[in-house]
Amino acid sequence: IETEDYNLAGLNTPADHAARDEQDTFYTNAGPHVLLRSQTSTMQIRALEKMRPPLRIIAPGRVYRNEEVNARKYPLFHQVEGLLIDRHVTFGQLRGTLEEFYRLLFGRELKTRFRPDFFPFTEPSAEADCQCPFCSGAGCRTCGQRGWLEMLGCGMVDPNVLKAVNIDPGEWSGFAFGMGVERIAMLKYGVNDIRNFYNNDIRFLEQF
């Protein structure tokens, strides 16, 4: 359970942003501004309130979204949030960090690309892709014949996020990224239905 202040307002999400709509977020009867956490990015704000920079955190956790249940979407899933705040942090450092993550995850060097996107709490923001490790970019069923796998969202921490927790964006900067654990597992192991993780089918579980 989380509050709107941490889940939305503290992450620079405007009052009229679509993410505040009940179509996307599960609100509770515990209060008008209490909800089920829709992203682990809330941990950025909690960490920045309690710790002063420089800081580096990894925050895994369960999140909830009002999603239609299908092979790729489920109302609850897990994310891992990464945050680094220091002096003179660059987008190049973010890219290098993610490229090393891909290398360790798939066991070899892979090409990467960053496509512009929008997240309220990062600027600039990007979707980070890596070359499909199963077809080396030629196109296959896993990557939908595109040759690329969409891995995660990332970007440089928006100065407004730092100001909100009394950190001077003129002195400090940082990057953040967030990824779906189930999505990464589906890509790495060729799982074609996210519901398999929650059905407790012993035939599926014994494969791992």
Coordinates of C-alpha atoms in Angstrom, one line a residue:
I1 CA 0.0 0.0 0.0
E2 CA 1.3 3.4 -0.9
T3 CA 0.1 7.0 -1.0
E4 CA -0.5 9.3 -4.0
D5 CA 2.3 11.5 -2.7
Y6 CA 4.9 8.8 -3.2
N7 CA 3.4 7.0 -6.1
L8 CA 2.5 10.0 -8.2
A9 CA 3.1 13.6 -6.9
G10 CA 6.6 13.0 -5.6
L11 CA 7.5 11.5 -9.0
N12 CA 6.6 14.8 -10.8
T13 CA 3.3 13.3 -12.1
P14 CA 0.8 16.2 -12.7
A15 CA -2.7 16.1 -11.1
D16 CA -4.3 15.6 -14.5
H17 CA -1.9 12.8 -15.7
A18 CA -3.6 9.7 -17.0
A19 CA -1.8 7.5 -14.5
R20 CA -4.0 8.9 -11.7
D21 CA -7.1 7.5 -13.4
E22 CA -8.6 4.5 -11.7
Q23 CA -8.4 2.7 -15.0
D24 CA -4.7 2.3 -14.4
T25 CA -4.3 2.5 -10.6
F26 CA -6.0 0.4 -7.8
Y27 CA -7.2 2.8 -5.2
T28 CA -8.2 1.4 -1.7
N29 CA -10.9 2.1 0.8
A30 CA -8.2 3.0 3.4
G31 CA -8.5 6.7 2.3
P32 CA -9.0 8.9 -0.7
H33 CA -5.3 9.1 -1.5
V34 CA -4.2 5.5 -0.6
L35 CA -3.5 3.0 -3.4
L36 CA -1.7 -0.2 -4.3
R37 CA 1.8 0.8 -5.6
S38 CA 1.8 0.9 -9.4
Q39 CA 5.6 1.2 -9.7
T40 CA 8.8 0.7 -7.7
S41 CA 9.8 4.2 -8.6
T42 CA 8.2 5.2 -5.2
M43 CA 11.3 3.9 -3.6
Q44 CA 13.3 6.6 -5.3
I45 CA 11.5 9.2 -3.2
R46 CA 11.7 7.2 0.0
A47 CA 15.4 6.7 -0.5
L48 CA 16.0 10.3 -1.3
E49 CA 14.1 11.5 1.8
K50 CA 16.2 9.3 4.1
M51 CA 19.7 9.3 2.5
R52 CA 21.8 12.2 1.2
P53 CA 23.8 11.9 -2.0
P54 CA 25.9 10.3 -3.3
L55 CA 23.7 7.2 -3.2
R56 CA 23.0 4.1 -5.2
I57 CA 20.1 1.8 -4.7
I58 CA 18.4 -1.3 -6.2
A59 CA 14.8 -1.7 -5.1
P60 CA 12.8 -4.9 -6.1
G61 CA 9.2 -5.1 -5.2
R62 CA 5.7 -6.1 -6.2
V63 CA 3.5 -3.7 -8.0
Y64 CA -0.2 -3.6 -9.1
R65 CA -1.9 -2.2 -12.1
N66 CA -5.5 -2.3 -13.4
E67 CA -4.5 -4.3 -16.5
E68 CA -6.5 -6.7 -18.7
V69 CA -5.3 -10.2 -18.0
N70 CA -3.7 -11.8 -21.1
A71 CA -0.5 -13.6 -22.1
R72 CA 1.6 -10.5 -21.6
K73 CA -0.2 -8.6 -18.8
Y74 CA -1.3 -9.4 -15.3
P75 CA -2.7 -7.1 -12.5
L76 CA 0.3 -7.8 -10.2
F77 CA 3.9 -8.3 -11.2
H78 CA 7.4 -7.4 -9.9
Q79 CA 9.8 -4.6 -10.8
V80 CA 13.4 -3.8 -10.0
E81 CA 14.2 -0.1 -9.6
G82 CA 17.7 1.3 -9.9
L83 CA 18.8 4.8 -8.9
L84 CA 22.1 6.6 -8.8
I85 CA 22.6 10.1 -7.6
D86 CA 26.1 11.7 -7.6
R87 CA 28.0 14.6 -9.1
H88 CA 28.4 14.9 -12.9
V89 CA 26.3 11.8 -13.7
T90 CA 25.8 11.4 -17.5
F91 CA 23.5 9.5 -19.8
G92 CA 26.6 7.7 -21.0
Q93 CA 27.1 6.2 -17.6
L94 CA 23.5 5.0 -17.6
R95 CA 24.0 3.4 -21.0
G96 CA 27.2 1.7 -19.9
T97 CA 25.5 0.3 -16.8
L98 CA 22.6 -1.2 -18.8
E99 CA 24.9 -2.6 -21.5
E100 CA 26.9 -4.4 -18.7
F101 CA 23.6 -5.7 -17.3
Y102 CA 22.6 -7.1 -20.7
R103 CA 26.0 -8.7 -21.1
L104 CA 25.7 -10.5 -17.7
L105 CA 22.1 -11.4 -18.2
F106 CA 22.6 -13.1 -21.6
G107 CA 26.2 -14.1 -21.3
R108 CA 27.7 -12.1 -24.3
E109 CA 28.0 -8.6 -25.7
L110 CA 24.8 -7.3 -27.4
K111 CA 24.1 -4.2 -29.4
T112 CA 21.8 -1.6 -27.6
R113 CA 19.6 1.2 -28.7
F114 CA 17.8 3.9 -26.7
R115 CA 14.4 5.3 -28.1
P116 CA 13.1 8.6 -26.7
D117 CA 10.1 8.2 -24.4
F118 CA 8.3 10.1 -21.6
F119 CA 8.3 9.4 -17.9
P120 CA 7.3 12.3 -15.5
F121 CA 10.2 11.6 -13.2
T122 CA 13.1 11.4 -15.8
E123 CA 14.3 13.9 -18.4
P124 CA 15.4 12.9 -20.9
S125 CA 13.6 9.5 -20.8
A126 CA 14.1 6.4 -23.0
E127 CA 13.1 2.9 -23.7
A128 CA 16.2 0.7 -23.7
D129 CA 16.4 -2.2 -26.2
C130 CA 19.0 -4.8 -26.8
Q131 CA 19.7 -6.9 -29.8
C132 CA 17.8 -10.1 -29.7
P133 CA 20.2 -12.7 -28.3
F134 CA 18.2 -15.6 -29.8
C135 CA 18.6 -14.5 -33.4
S136 CA 21.4 -12.0 -33.2
G137 CA 19.2 -9.4 -34.7
A138 CA 18.0 -11.3 -37.8
G139 CA 14.4 -11.6 -36.5
C140 CA 12.7 -14.5 -34.8
R141 CA 9.5 -15.4 -32.9
T142 CA 10.9 -14.2 -29.6
C143 CA 11.5 -10.7 -30.8
G144 CA 8.5 -10.6 -33.2
Q145 CA 10.8 -10.5 -36.2
R146 CA 12.1 -7.1 -35.1
G147 CA 15.6 -8.2 -34.1
W148 CA 15.3 -6.1 -30.9
L149 CA 14.0 -6.8 -27.4
E150 CA 12.4 -4.0 -25.4
M151 CA 13.9 -4.3 -22.0
L152 CA 13.2 -1.4 -19.7
G153 CA 12.5 2.3 -19.2
C154 CA 15.2 4.7 -18.0
G155 CA 16.4 8.2 -18.0
M156 CA 18.1 11.0 -16.1
V157 CA 16.4 12.0 -12.9
D158 CA 14.2 15.1 -13.5
P159 CA 15.5 18.1 -11.5
N160 CA 12.0 18.6 -10.1
V161 CA 12.2 15.2 -8.3
L162 CA 15.4 16.3 -6.6
K163 CA 14.0 19.7 -5.6
A164 CA 11.0 18.1 -4.0
V165 CA 13.3 16.3 -1.5
N166 CA 15.6 19.3 -0.9
I167 CA 18.5 18.1 -3.1
D168 CA 20.1 20.8 -5.2
P169 CA 20.0 19.8 -8.9
G170 CA 22.7 22.3 -9.6
E171 CA 25.1 20.1 -7.6
W172 CA 23.7 16.6 -8.0
S173 CA 22.3 14.6 -10.9
G174 CA 21.5 11.0 -11.5
F175 CA 19.9 8.3 -13.5
A176 CA 17.1 5.8 -12.9
F177 CA 15.8 2.6 -14.5
G178 CA 13.0 0.2 -13.9
M179 CA 12.3 -3.2 -15.4
G180 CA 9.7 -5.9 -15.1
V181 CA 11.1 -9.1 -13.5
E182 CA 8.6 -11.3 -15.2
R183 CA 9.2 -9.7 -18.6
I184 CA 12.9 -10.2 -18.3
A185 CA 12.4 -13.8 -17.3
M186 CA 10.0 -14.3 -20.2
L187 CA 12.6 -13.0 -22.7
K188 CA 15.5 -14.9 -21.2
Y189 CA 13.7 -18.3 -20.9
G190 CA 11.3 -18.0 -23.8
V191 CA 8.1 -18.1 -21.6
N192 CA 5.2 -17.2 -23.7
D193 CA 2.5 -16.5 -21.1
I194 CA 3.0 -14.4 -17.9
R195 CA 0.2 -16.3 -16.2
N196 CA 2.5 -19.3 -16.0
F197 CA 4.3 -17.6 -13.1
Y198 CA 1.2 -17.5 -11.0
N199 CA -0.7 -20.7 -11.9
N200 CA 1.5 -23.0 -9.7
D201 CA 1.5 -25.6 -12.5
I202 CA 4.2 -28.1 -11.4
R203 CA 5.0 -28.9 -15.0
F204 CA 6.1 -25.3 -15.5
L205 CA 7.8 -24.8 -12.2
E206 CA 10.0 -27.9 -12.5
Q207 CA 11.7 -26.5 -15.6
F208 CA 13.5 -24.1 -13.3

